[in-house]
Tab-separated table of C-alpha atoms in Angstrom:
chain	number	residue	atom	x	y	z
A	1	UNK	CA	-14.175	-6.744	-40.440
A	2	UNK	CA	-16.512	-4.372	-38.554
A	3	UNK	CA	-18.176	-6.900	-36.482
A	4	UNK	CA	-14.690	-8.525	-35.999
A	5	UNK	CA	-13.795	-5.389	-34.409
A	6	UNK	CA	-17.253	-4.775	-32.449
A	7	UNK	CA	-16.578	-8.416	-31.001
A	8	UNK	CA	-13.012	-7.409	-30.041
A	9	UNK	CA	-14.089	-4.248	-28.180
A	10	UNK	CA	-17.271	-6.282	-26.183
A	11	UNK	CA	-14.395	-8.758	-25.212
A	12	UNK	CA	-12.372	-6.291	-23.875
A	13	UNK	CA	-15.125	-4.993	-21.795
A	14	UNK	CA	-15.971	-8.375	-20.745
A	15	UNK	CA	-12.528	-9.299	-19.441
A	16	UNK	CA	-12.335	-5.567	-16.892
A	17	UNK	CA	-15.697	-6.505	-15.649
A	18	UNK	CA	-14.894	-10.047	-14.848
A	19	UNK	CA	-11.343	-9.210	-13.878
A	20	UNK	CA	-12.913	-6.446	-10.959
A	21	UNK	CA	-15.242	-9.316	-9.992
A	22	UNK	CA	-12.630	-11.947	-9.277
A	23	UNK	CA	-10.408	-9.627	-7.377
A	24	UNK	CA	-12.854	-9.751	-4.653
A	25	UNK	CA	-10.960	-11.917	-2.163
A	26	UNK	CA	-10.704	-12.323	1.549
A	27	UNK	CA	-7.861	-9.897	2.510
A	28	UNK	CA	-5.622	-9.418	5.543
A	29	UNK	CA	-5.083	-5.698	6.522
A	30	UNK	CA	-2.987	-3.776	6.134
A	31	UNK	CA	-0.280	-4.810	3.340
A	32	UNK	CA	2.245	-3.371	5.303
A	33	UNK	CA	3.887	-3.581	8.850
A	34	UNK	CA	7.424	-3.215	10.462
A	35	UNK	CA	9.375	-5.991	12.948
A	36	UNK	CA	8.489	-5.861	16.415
A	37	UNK	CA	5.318	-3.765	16.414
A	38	UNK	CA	2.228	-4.048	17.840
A	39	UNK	CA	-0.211	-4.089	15.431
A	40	UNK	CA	-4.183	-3.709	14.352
A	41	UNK	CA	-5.566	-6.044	11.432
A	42	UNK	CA	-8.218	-6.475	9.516
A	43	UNK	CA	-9.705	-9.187	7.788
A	44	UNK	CA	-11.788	-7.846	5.030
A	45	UNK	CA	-14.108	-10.444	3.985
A	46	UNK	CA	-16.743	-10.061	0.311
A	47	UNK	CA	-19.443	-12.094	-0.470
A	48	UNK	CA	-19.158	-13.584	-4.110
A	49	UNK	CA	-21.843	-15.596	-4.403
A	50	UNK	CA	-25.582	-15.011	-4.157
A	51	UNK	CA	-25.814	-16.722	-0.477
A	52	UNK	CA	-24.647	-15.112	2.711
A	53	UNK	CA	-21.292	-15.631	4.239
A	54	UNK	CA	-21.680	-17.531	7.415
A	55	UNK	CA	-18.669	-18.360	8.691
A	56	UNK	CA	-14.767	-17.125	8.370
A	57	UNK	CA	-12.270	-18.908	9.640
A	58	UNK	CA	-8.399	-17.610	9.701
A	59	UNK	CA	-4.853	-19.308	11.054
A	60	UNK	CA	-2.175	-17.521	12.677
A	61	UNK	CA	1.615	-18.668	11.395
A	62	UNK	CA	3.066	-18.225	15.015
A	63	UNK	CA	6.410	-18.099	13.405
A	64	UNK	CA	6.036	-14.430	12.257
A	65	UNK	CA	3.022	-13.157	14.396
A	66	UNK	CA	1.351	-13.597	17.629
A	67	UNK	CA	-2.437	-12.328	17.797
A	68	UNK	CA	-3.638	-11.969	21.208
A	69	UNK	CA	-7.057	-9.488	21.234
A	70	UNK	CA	-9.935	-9.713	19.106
A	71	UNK	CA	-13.027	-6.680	18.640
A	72	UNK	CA	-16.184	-8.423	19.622
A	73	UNK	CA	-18.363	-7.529	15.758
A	74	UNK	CA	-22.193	-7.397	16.451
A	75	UNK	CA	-24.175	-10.624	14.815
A	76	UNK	CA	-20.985	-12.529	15.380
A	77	UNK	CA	-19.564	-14.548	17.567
A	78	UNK	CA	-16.231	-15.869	17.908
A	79	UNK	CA	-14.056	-18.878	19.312
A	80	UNK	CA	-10.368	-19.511	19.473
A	81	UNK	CA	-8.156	-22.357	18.090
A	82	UNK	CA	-4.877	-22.935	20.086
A	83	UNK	CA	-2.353	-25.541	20.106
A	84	UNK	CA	-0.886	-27.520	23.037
A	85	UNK	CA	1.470	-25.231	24.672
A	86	UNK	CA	-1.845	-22.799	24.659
A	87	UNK	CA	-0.766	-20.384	21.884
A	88	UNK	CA	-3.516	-18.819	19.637
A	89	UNK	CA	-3.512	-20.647	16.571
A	90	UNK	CA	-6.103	-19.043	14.594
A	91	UNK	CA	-9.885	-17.355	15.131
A	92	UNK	CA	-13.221	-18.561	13.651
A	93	UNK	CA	-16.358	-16.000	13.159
A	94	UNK	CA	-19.515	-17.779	13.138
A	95	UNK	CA	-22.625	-15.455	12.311
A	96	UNK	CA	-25.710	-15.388	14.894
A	97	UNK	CA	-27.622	-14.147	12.728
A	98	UNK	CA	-27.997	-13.823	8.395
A	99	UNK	CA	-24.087	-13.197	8.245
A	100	UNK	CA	-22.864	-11.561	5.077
A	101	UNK	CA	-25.498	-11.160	1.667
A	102	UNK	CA	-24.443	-10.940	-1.549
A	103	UNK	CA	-23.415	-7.365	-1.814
A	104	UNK	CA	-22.018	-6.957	1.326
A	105	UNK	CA	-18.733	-7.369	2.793
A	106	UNK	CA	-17.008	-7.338	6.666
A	107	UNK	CA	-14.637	-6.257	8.437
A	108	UNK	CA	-12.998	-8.590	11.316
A	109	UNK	CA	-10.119	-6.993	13.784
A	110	UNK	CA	-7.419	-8.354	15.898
A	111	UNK	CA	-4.585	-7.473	17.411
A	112	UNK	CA	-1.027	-8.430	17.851
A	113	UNK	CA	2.676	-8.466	18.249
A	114	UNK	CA	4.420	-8.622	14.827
A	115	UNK	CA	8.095	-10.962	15.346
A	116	UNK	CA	11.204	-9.234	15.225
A	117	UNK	CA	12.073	-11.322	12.571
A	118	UNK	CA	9.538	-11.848	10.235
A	119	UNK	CA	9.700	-10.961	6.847
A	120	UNK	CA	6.045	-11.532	5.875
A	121	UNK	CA	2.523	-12.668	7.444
A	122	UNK	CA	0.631	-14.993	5.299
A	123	UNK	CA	-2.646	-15.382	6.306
A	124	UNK	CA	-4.796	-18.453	5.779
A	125	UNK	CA	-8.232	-17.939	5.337
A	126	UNK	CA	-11.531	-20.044	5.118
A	127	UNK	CA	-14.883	-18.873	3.994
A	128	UNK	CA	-17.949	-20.663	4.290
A	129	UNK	CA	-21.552	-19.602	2.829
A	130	UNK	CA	-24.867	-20.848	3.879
A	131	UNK	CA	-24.675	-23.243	0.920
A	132	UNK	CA	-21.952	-25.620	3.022
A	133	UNK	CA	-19.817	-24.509	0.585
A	134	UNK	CA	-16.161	-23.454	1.654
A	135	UNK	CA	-13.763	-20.995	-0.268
A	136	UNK	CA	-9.794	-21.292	0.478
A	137	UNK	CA	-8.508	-18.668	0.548
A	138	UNK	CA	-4.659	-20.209	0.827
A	139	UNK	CA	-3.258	-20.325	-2.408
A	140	UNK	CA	0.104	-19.075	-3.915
A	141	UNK	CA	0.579	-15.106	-5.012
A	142	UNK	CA	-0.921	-15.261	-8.597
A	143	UNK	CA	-3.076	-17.917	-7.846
A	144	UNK	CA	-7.381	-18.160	-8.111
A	145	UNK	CA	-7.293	-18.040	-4.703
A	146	UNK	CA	-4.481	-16.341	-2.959
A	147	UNK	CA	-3.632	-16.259	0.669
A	148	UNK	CA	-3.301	-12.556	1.612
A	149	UNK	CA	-0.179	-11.570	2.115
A	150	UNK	CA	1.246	-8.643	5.102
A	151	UNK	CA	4.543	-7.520	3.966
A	152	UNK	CA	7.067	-7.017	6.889
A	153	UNK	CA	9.669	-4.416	6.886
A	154	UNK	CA	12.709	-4.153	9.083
A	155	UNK	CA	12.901	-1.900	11.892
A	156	UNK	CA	14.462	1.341	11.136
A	157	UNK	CA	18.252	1.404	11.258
A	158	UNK	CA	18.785	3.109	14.933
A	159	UNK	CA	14.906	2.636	15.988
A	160	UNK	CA	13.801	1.290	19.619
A	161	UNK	CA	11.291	-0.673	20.581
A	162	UNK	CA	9.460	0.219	23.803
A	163	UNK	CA	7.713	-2.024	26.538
A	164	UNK	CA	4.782	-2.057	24.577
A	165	UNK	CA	6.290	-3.262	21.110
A	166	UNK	CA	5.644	0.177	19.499
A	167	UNK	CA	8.933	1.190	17.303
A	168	UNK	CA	10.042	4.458	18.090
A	169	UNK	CA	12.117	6.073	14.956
A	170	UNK	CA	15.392	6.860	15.280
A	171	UNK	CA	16.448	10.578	16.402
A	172	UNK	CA	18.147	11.568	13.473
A	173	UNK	CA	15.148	10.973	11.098
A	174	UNK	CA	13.936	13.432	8.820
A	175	UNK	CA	10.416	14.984	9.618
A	176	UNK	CA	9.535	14.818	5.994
A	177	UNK	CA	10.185	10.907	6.375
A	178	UNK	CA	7.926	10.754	9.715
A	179	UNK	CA	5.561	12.388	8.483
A	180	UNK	CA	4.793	10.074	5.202
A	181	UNK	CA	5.859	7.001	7.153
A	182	UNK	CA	2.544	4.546	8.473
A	183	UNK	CA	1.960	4.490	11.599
A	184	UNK	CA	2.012	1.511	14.044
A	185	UNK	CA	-1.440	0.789	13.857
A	186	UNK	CA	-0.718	0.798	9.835
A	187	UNK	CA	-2.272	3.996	8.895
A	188	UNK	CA	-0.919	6.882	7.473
A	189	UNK	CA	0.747	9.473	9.550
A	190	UNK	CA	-1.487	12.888	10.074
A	191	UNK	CA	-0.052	15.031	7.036
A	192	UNK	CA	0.443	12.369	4.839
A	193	UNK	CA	-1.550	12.125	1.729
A	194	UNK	CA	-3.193	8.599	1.717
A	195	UNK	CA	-3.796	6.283	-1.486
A	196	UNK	CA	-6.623	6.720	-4.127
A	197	UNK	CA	-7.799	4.043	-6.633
A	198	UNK	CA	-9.702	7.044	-8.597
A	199	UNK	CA	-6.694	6.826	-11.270
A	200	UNK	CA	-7.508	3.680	-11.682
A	201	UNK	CA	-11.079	3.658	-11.680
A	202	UNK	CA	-11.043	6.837	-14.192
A	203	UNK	CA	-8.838	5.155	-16.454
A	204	UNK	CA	-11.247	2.085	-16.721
A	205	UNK	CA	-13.736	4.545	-17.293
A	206	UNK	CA	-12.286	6.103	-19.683
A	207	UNK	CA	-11.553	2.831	-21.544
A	208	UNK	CA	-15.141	1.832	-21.395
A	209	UNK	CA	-16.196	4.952	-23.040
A	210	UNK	CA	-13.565	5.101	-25.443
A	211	UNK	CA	-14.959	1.358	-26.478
A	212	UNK	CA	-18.299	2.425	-26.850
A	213	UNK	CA	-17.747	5.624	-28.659
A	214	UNK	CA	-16.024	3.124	-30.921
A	215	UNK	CA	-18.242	1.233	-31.081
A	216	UNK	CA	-21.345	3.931	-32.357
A	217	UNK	CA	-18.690	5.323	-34.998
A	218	UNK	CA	-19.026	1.419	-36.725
A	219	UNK	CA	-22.919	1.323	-36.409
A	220	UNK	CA	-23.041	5.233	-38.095
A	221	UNK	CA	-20.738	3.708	-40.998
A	222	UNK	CA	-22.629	1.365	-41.472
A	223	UNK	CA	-25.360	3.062	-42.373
């Protein structure tokens, strides 16, 4: 029974590291944006395998957002895809020189107009290592390898949108609401407290020690 519950406890600490491991995916930031904005993104890109990231490819859906200025990264260069009409269709980062190693990760950035009607930006990626091998990252939510996904909120009720696409808030909003609102580049507004994982991260801490605690108070009983 002891070592039934000693293989329980290793199992459980198995699956959280594993589990942190394949949560490593090509992202698209940030999660959040409103219609009609001009906006900065990231593409946060993590090596998972024990050869360098060369290349990153990502596509545009045109329908919901159109992505007109990219931020030249040193030891990459980039070229643009575009379809007839000339529209940007999607971006492809080619390293010039080792690219990404195994414990690193990137950050790309672009910029561009969010559509006044979107709902949601999903972003298909493609990530190839040194190997020749390529990751897709365009997969369902839930899936082993997920497109990311930019949530789109509507523009606030009353809220004008100037020649720039920046959304100006309404003039009857709160200033508790401004200030804890995101701003249009998608960070938090100056006053607002921004997002830890540390609960998280304590918690798994706390797990892991609470396992191995455990599992000393069987090896003392034993004896």
């Amino acid at each position: 029974m002891k070592k039934w519950h000693i293989m329980l406890v290793l199992s459980l600490f198995l699956s959280l590291m594993t589990g942190g491991l394949a949560s490593a995916h090509v992202t698209v930031l940030p999660k959040e944006t409103t219609q009609g904005s001009y906006e900065k993104f990231a593409v946060r890109v993590p090596t998972e395998k024990d050869v360098p990231t060369v290349k990153v490819e990502v596509k545009f859906p045109l329908d919901a957002v159109s992505i007109s200025r990219f931020e030249p990264k040193p030891g990459w260069s980039y070229e643009l895809t575009k379809d007839d009409n000339g529209k940007i269709t999607g971006v492809i980062w080619t390293a010039t020189g080792e690219g990404l190693g195994p414990t690193e990760f990137g950050e790309f950035y672009m910029q561009g107009k969010v559509a006044d009607n979107a709902t949601a930006i999903q972003w298909k990626a493609y990530q190839t290592y040194k190997d020749g091998s390529v990751v897709e990252w365009v997969g369902a939510e839930g899936s082993d390898k997920p497109a990311s996904v930019t949530k789109v909120n509507a523009k606030p009720a009353g809220a004008a949108t100037d020649s720039h696409g920046h959304t100006a808030p309404a003039a009857n909003a709160g200033k508790a609401d401004s200030a804890a609102a995101p701003s249009a580049s998608g960070e938090p507004a100056a006053g607002a407290p921004a997002a830890s994982g540390a609960p998280l991260y304590l918690s798994i801490a706390a797990l892991i020690l609470g396992a191995l605690s455990f599992v000393v108070s069987l090896s003392r009983r034993k004896r």
